[in-house]
XYZ file of C-alpha atoms in Angstrom:
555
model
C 17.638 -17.640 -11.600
C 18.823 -16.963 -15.346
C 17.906 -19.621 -17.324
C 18.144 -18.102 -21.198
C 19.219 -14.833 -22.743
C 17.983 -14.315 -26.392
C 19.728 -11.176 -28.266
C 18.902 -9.565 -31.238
C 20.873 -7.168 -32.893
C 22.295 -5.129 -30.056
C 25.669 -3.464 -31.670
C 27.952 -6.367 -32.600
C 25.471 -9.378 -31.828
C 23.718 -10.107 -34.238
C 21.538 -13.203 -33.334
C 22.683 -15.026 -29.824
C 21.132 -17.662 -27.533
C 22.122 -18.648 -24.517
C 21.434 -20.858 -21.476
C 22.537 -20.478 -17.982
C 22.167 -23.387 -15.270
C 23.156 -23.387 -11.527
C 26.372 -23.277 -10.253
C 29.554 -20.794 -11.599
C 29.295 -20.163 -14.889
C 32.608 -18.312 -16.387
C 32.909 -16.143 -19.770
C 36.278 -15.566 -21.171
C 37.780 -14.198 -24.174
C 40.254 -11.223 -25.645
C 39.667 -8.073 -24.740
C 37.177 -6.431 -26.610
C 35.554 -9.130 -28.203
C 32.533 -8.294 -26.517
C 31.571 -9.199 -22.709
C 30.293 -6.008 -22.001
C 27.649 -6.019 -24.473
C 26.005 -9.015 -22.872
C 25.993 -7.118 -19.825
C 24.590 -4.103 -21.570
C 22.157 -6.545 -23.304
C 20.799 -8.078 -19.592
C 20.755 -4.400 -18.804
C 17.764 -3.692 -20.964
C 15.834 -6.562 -19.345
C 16.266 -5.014 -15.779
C 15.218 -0.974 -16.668
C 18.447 0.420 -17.958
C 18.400 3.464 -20.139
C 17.682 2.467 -23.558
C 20.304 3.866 -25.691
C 19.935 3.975 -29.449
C 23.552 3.155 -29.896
C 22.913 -0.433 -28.491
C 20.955 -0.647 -32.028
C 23.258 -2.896 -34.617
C 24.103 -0.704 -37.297
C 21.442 -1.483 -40.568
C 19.224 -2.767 -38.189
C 15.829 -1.070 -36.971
C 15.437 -2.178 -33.533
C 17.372 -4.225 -30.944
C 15.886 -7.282 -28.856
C 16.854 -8.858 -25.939
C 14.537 -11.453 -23.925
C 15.872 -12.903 -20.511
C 13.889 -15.858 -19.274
C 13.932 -15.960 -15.139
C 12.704 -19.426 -13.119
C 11.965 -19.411 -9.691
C 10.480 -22.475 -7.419
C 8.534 -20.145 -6.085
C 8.443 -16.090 -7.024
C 10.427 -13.500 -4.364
C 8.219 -11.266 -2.618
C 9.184 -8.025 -3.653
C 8.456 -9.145 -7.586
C 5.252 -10.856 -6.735
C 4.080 -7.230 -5.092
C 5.608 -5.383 -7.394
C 3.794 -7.137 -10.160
C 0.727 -7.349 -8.652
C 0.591 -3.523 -7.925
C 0.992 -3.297 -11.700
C -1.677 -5.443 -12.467
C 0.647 -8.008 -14.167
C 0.114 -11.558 -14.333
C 2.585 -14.105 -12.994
C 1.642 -17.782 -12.118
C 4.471 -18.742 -9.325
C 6.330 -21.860 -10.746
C 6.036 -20.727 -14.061
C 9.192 -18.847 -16.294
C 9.152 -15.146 -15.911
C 9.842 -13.527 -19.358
C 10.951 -10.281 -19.544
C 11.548 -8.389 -22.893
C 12.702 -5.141 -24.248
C 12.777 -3.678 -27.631
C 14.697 -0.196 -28.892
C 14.003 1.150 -31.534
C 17.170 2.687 -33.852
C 14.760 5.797 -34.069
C 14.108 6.261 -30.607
C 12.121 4.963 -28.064
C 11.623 1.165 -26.787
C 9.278 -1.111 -25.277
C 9.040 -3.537 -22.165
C 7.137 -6.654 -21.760
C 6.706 -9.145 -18.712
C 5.276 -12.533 -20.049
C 3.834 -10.491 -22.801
C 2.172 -7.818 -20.908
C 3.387 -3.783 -21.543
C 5.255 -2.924 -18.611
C 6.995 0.339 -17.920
C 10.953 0.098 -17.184
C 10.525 1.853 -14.012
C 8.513 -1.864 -13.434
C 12.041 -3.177 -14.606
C 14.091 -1.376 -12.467
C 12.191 -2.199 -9.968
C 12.661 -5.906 -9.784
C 15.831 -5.627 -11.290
C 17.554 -6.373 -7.728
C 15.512 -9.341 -6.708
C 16.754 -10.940 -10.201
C 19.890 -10.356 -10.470
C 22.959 -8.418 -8.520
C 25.491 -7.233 -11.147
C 28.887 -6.210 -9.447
C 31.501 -4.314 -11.220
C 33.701 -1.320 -11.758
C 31.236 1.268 -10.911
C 28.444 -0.518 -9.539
C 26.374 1.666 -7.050
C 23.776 -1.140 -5.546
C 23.487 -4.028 -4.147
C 26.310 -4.820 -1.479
C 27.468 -0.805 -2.004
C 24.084 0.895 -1.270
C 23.743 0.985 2.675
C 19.947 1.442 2.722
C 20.225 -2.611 2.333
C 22.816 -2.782 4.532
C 20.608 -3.281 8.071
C 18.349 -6.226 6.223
C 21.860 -8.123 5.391
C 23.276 -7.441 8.682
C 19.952 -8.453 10.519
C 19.651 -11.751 8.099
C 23.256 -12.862 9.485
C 22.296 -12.450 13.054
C 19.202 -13.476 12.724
C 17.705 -10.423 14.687
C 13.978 -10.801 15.529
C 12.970 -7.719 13.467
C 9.516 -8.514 13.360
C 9.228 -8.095 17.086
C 10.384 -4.915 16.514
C 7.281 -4.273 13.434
C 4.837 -5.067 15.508
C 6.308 -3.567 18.606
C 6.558 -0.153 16.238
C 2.927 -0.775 14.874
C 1.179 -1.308 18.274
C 2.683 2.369 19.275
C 2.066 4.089 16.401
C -1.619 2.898 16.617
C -1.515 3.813 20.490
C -0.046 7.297 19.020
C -2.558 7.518 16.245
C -5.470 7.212 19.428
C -4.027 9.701 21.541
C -3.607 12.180 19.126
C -7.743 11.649 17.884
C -8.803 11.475 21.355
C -6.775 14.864 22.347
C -8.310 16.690 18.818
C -11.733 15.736 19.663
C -11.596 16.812 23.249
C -10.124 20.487 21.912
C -12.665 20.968 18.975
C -15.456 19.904 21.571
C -13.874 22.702 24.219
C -13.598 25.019 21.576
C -17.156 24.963 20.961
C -18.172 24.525 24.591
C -19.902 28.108 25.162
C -21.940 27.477 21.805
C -23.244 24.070 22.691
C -23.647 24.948 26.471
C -25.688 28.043 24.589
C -27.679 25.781 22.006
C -28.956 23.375 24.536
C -30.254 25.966 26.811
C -32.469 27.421 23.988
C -33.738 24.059 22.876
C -34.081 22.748 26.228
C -36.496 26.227 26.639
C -38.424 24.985 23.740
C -38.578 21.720 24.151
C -39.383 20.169 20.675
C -41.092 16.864 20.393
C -41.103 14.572 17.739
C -43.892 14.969 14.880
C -45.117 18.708 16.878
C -44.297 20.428 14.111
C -46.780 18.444 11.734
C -49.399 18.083 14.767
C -49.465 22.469 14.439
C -49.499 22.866 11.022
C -52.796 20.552 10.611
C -54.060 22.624 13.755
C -53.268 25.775 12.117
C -55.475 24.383 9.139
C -57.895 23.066 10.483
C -58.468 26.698 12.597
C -58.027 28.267 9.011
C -60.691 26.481 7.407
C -63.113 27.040 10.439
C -62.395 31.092 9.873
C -63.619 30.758 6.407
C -66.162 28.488 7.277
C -67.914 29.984 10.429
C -71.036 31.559 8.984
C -71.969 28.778 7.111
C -71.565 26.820 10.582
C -73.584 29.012 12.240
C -76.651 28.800 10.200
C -76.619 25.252 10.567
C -76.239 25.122 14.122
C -79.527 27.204 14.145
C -81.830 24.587 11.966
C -80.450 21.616 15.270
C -80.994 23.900 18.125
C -84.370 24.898 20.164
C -87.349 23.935 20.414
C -89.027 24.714 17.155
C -85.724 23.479 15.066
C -86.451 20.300 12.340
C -85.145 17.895 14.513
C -87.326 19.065 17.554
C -90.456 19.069 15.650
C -89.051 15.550 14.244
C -89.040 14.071 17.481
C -92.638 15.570 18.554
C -94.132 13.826 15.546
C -92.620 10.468 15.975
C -94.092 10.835 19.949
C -97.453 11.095 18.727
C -97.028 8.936 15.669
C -96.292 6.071 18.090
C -99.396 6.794 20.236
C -101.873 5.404 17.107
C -99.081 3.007 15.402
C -100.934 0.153 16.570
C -104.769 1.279 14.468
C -102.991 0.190 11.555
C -100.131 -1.490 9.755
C -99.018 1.546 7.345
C -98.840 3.765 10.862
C -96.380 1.605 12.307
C -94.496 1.317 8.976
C -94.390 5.090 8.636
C -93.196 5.066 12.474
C -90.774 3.019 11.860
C -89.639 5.487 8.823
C -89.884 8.302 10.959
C -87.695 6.845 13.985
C -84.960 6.156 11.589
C -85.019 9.365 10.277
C -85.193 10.847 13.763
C -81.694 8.488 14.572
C -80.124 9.574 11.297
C -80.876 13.615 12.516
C -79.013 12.894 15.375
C -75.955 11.488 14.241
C -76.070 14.879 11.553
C -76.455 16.953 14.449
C -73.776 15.021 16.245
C -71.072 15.260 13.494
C -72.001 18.946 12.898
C -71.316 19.479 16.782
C -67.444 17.808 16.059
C -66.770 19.088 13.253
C -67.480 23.047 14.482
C -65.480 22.350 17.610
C -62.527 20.867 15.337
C -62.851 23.708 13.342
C -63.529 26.336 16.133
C -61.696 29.559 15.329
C -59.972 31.301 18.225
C -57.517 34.108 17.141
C -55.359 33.629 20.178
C -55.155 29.878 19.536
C -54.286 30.715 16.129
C -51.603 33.268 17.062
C -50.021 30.823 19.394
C -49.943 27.909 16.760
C -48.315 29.812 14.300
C -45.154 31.394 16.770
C -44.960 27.871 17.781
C -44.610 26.540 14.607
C -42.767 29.555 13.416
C -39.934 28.766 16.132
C -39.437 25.407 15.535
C -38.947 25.736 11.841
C -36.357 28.989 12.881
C -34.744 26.615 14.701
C -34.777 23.623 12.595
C -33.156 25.882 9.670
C -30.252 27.354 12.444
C -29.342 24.070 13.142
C -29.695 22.530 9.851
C -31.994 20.000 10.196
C -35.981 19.196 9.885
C -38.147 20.179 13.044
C -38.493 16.469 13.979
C -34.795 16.035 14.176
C -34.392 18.604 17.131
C -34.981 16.337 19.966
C -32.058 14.021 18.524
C -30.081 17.104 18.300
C -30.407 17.961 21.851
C -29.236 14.314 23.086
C -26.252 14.527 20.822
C -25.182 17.783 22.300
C -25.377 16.449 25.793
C -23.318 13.552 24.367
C -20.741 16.410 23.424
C -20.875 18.139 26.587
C -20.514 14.778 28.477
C -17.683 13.736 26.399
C -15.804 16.578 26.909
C -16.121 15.913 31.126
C -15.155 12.469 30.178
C -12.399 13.116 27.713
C -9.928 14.102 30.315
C -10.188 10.634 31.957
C -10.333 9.156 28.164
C -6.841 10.964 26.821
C -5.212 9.858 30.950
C -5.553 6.012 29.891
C -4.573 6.821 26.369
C -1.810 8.357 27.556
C -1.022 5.324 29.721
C -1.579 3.412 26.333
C 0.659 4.846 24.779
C 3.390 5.521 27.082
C 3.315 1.146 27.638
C 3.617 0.343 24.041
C 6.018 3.205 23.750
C 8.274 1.161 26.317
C 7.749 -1.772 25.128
C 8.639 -0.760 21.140
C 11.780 0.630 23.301
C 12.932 -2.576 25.155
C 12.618 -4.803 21.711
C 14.642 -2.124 19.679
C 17.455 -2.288 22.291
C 17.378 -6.277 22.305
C 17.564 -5.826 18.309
C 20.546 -3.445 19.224
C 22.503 -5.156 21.591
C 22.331 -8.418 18.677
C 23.340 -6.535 15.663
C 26.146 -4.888 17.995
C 27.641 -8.470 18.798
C 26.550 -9.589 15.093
C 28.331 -7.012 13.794
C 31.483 -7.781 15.708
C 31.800 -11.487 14.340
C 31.175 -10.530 10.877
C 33.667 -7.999 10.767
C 36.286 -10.748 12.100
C 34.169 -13.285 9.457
C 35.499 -10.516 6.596
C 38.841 -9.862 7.977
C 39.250 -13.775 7.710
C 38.671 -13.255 3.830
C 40.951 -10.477 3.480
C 44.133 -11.466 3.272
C 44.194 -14.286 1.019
C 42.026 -11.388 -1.607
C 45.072 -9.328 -1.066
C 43.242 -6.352 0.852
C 45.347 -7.581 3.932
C 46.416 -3.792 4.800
C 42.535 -3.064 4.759
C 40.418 -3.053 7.813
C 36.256 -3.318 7.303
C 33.903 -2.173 10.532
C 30.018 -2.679 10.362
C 28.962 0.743 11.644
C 25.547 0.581 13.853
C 24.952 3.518 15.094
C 21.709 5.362 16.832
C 19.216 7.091 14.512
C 17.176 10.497 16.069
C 13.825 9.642 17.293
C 12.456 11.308 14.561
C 14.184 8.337 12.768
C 13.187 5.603 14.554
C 10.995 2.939 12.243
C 9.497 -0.717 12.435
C 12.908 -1.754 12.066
C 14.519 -0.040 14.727
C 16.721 2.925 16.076
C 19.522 1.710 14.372
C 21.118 2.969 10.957
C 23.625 0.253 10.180
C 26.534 0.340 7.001
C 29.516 -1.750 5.848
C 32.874 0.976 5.717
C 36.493 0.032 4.846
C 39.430 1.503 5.319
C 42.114 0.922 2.755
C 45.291 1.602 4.342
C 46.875 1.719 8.093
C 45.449 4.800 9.580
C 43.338 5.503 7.365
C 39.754 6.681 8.427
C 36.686 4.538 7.651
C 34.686 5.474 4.671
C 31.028 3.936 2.402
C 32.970 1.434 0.397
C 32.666 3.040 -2.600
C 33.928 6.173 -1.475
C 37.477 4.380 -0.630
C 37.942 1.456 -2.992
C 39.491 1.618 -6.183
C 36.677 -1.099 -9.372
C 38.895 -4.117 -8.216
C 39.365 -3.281 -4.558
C 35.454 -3.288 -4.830
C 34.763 -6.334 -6.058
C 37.064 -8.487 -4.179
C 35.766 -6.407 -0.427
C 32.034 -7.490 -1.954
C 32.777 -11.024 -2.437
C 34.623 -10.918 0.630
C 31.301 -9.643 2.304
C 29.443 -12.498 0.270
C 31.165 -14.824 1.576
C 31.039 -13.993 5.239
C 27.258 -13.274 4.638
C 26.851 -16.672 2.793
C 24.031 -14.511 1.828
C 20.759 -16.664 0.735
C 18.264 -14.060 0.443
C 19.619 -11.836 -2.206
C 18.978 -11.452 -6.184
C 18.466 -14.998 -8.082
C 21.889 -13.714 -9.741
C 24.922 -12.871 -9.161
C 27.431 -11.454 -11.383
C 31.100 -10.291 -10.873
C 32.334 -7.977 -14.182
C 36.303 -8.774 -14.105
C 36.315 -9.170 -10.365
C 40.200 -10.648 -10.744
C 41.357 -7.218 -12.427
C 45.181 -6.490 -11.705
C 45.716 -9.826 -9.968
C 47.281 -13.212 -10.463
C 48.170 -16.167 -9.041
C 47.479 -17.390 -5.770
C 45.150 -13.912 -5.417
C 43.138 -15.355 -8.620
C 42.485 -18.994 -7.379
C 41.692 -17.815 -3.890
C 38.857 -15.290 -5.937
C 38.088 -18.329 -8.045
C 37.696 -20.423 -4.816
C 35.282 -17.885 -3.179
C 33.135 -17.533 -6.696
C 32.752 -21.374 -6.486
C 31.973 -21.447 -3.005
C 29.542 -18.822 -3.181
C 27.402 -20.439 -5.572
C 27.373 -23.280 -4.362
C 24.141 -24.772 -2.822
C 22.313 -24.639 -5.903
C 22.512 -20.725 -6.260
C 23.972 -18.870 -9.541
C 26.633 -16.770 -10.119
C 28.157 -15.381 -13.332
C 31.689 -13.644 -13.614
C 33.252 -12.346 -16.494
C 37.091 -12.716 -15.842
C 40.669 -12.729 -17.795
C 42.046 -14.945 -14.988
C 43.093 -18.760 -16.102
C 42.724 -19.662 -12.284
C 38.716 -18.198 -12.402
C 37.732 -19.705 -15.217
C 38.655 -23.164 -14.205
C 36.452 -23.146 -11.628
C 33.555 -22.617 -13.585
C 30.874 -25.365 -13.520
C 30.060 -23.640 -17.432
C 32.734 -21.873 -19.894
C 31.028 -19.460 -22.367
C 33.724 -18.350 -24.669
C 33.269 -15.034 -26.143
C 35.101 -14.373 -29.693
C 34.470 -11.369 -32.222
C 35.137 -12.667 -35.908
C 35.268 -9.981 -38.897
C 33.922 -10.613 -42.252
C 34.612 -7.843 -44.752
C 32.966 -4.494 -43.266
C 30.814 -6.535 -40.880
C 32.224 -7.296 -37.964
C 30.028 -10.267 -35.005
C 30.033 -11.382 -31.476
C 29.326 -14.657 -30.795
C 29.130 -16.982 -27.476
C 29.679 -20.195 -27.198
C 29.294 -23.228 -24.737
C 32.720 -25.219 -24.157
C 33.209 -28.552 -23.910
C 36.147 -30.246 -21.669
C 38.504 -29.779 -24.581
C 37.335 -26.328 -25.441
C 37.802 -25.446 -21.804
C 41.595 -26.884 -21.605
C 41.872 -24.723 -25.188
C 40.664 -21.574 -23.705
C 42.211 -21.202 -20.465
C 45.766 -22.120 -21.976
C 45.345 -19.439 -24.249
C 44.613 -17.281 -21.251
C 47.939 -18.600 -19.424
C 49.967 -18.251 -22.910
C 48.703 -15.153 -24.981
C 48.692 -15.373 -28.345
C 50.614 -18.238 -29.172
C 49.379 -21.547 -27.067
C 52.190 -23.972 -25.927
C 52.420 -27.602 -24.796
C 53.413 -26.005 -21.681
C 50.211 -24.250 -21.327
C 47.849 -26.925 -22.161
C 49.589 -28.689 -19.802
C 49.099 -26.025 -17.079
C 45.259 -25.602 -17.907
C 45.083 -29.516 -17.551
C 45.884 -29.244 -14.203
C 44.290 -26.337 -13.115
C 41.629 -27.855 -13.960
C 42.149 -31.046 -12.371
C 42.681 -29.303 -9.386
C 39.215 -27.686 -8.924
């Protein structure tokens, strides 16, 4: 709620504070002394264009600060904030202050931090809900109409959410599963074409680096051939180094034992014989690993030629082919499958579909009979507001399926016809500023609303009435904020004000060219003062203080 209002130089104010509690709180005084610059002053606070005019002349700016407390914050501001990146501690004051500038331009600040007024204006109905002659939101604007009508029934709307979200998601599935299944047909012929072609070739994982040390290896055996061949002639027959090796160490070992340095140079000779042979054995490997067969050759390099061809046409390395081929029979098999897929899909979503159906005609068939006892709860209030020719109907009515949401398939609004015969109509398309005011507290009442702004303020709500009209207002404006809520109203009726729990008196006093508004707080006596000036005029009689005495006794 509203705790404190600070104002600084904003046209005739020139310095005011002011503190609001719970309960009614009334502000009175003559016409024109100034109660609609406080309103324009709070209207900086929640977005409102920031007119240079509200600047007091020989001033250079204008400053208002509104401090808001909450036990704990309303949703929409916490998200709102936090979206912005604006700090907030729930439990703690909410301070929100805006600055114009007599040269253009202004400033807004929530506890401190620079906040846009779009920010402003977007809170601005969970703090407070301003009625008056040409107010536009709050009770007026029928896109809030189904939330207050579904509050006083107490409609189970979030069986409805997550009715809505389960289909949409069941939609959302559908929809993928039928798009996949038509891209994959589309490209049937190509895949169906693709795998046949690798399938013929067959690639296997690491073949392509297997060929190209192949091809090298062959490469290097071309160039070295010659060089092979000449050593393959000192190793082979009978008269080759190795033979004639072997010969010696024969007859060597015959007359090893006639002396010690013949067995030693044996034993020399046999290793060297051993050491041949391994030569000759490694020059045997190496010219068949590097044997050079032109056909060989030729077939190693198409090999490796088509697997890199195909590799590039498919955009991928060579070793990546094989896992191309099982993820275009996983295409192909998908698309056999995907008719059987999208048939329990459809199933899917044709049961959530019902079942989003049933709940929304349970939430219909409540607001329907809600809707019938609050229109007899408002009629009730009618009559003693003096609207008693005027009929009000809460219109649900069936949105196109295009239309339907998470919170139903109805479109509900609050219309009033002001006369006998006379069609329904939006209520502000009918009702004359006061007509307006007293068919919204009517509604307000019948709601007993709980969940709306922090505030609630009614500009001259009593306009054009009196007596028993006025009290019967000023017994609705005290039972509407009652249970600790808040409500403000600005009013020239005697019978209003003295049922105000708080009397701010609101006086404009002229001191050569400069001319002030000032508020202030009334005490018992003030109170008596003020409303028997309201029930006299100019001139206050016995007779009126009297009167005020016991209106105000009789609250």
């Amino acid at each position: 709620m509203l705790t404190a209002l600070a104002i600084r130089n904003v046209v005739l104010i020139e310095a005011l504070d002011l503190a609001f509690g719970r309960g009614l709180g009334v502000l009175t005084g003559e016409t024109g002394a100034g109660k609609s610059i406080l309103l324009d002053a709070l209207g900086l606070v929640l977005g409102n264009r920031a007119e240079t005019l509200l600047v007091r002349a020989g001033t250079d700016q204008a400053n208002v600060t509104a401090s808001f407390e909450f036990a704990q914050l309303p949703p929409a501001i916490a998200e709102a904030l936090a979206d912005a990146e604006v700090e907030a501690d729930s439990g703690e004051p909410l301070i929100i202050r805006r600055r114009v500038r007599a040269d253009g331009g202004s400033k807004a600040f929530i506890n401190d931090q620079p906040v846009s007024a779009a920010l402003l204006r977007q809170i601005a109905p969970a703090l407070v809900e301003l009625h008056g002659q040409h107010d536009d939101r709050g009770l007026v604007n029928p896109r809030g109409h189904r939330a207050l009508l579904d509050r006083y029934a107490g409609g189970e709307v979030v069986r409805v959410e997550q009715a809505w979200a389960l289909w949409r998601a069941a939609e959302s599935r559908l929809s993928e599963a039928r798009s996949s299944v038509e891209a994959a047909r589309a490209e049937q012929d190509l895949l169906l074409a693709h795998l046949a072609e690798l399938t013929t070739a067959e690639p296997q994982e690491g073949e392509e680096q297997q060929l190209a040390l192949r091809r090298a290896d062959m490469q290097r055996g071309e160039r070295l051939a010659g060089d092979l061949d000449t050593l393959r002639q000192v190793w082979d027959g009978s008269d080759s180094a190795l033979a004639q090796l072997r010969i010696a160490a024969r007859r060597l070992d015959r007359i090893a034992g006639e002396h010690p340095l013949l067995a030693d140079a044996l034993a020399s000779l046999d290793r060297a014989v051993i050491e041949a042979g391994e030569a000759e054995d490694r020059l045997t490997e190496a010219a068949d690993a590097l044997a050079f067969d032109p056909n060989e050759l030729d077939r190693v390099e198409t090999r490796l030629f088509d697997l890199r061809a195909l590799a590039r046409k498919h955009g991928c390395e060579p070793d990546d082919l094989p896992a191309r081929m099982l993820a275009m029979r996983a295409a192909l098999d998908a698309i056999e499958a995907g008719d059987a897929e999208i048939a329990v899909l459809a199933a899917e979503e044709a049961r959530t579909g019902a079942a989003y159906r049933q709940a929304a005609e349970a939430l219909h068939a409540i607001r329907v009979e809600a809707a019938a006892r609050l229109d007899a709860a408002v009629a009730a209030e009618l009559a003693p507001l003096r609207l008693d020719a005027a009929r009000f109907q809460t219109a649900v009515t069936a949105l196109p399926e295009d239309r339907w949401g998470p919170h139903g398939t109805d479109a509900v609004e609050f219309l009033i016809a002001t006369n006998p015969g006379a069609p329904f109509a939006p209520l502000n398309k009918i009702a004359s500023g006061g007509e307006l005011s007293r068919f919204i507290l009517a509604l307000k009442v019948a709601l007993a609303e709980q969940g709306g702004a922090a505030t609630i303020i009614f500009d001259e709500i009593d306009r054009g009435v009196g007596g028993a009209v006025a009290s019967a207002i000023g017994e609705r404006l005290a039972r509407l904020a009652g249970n600790g809520g808040q409500l403000l109203a600005v009013t020239h009726s005697p019978q209003v004000a003295a049922r105000g729990g708080t009397h701010y008196l609101i006086a404009k006093s002229s001191e050569g060219t400069v001319t002030r508004t000032s508020v202030t707080l009334l005490d018992e006596a003030g109170r008596q003062e003020e409303i028997a000036r309201m029930l006299s005029g100019a001139e206050i009689t016995s007779e009126a203080r009297a009167q005020a005495e016991r209106l105000l006794e009789g609250v």
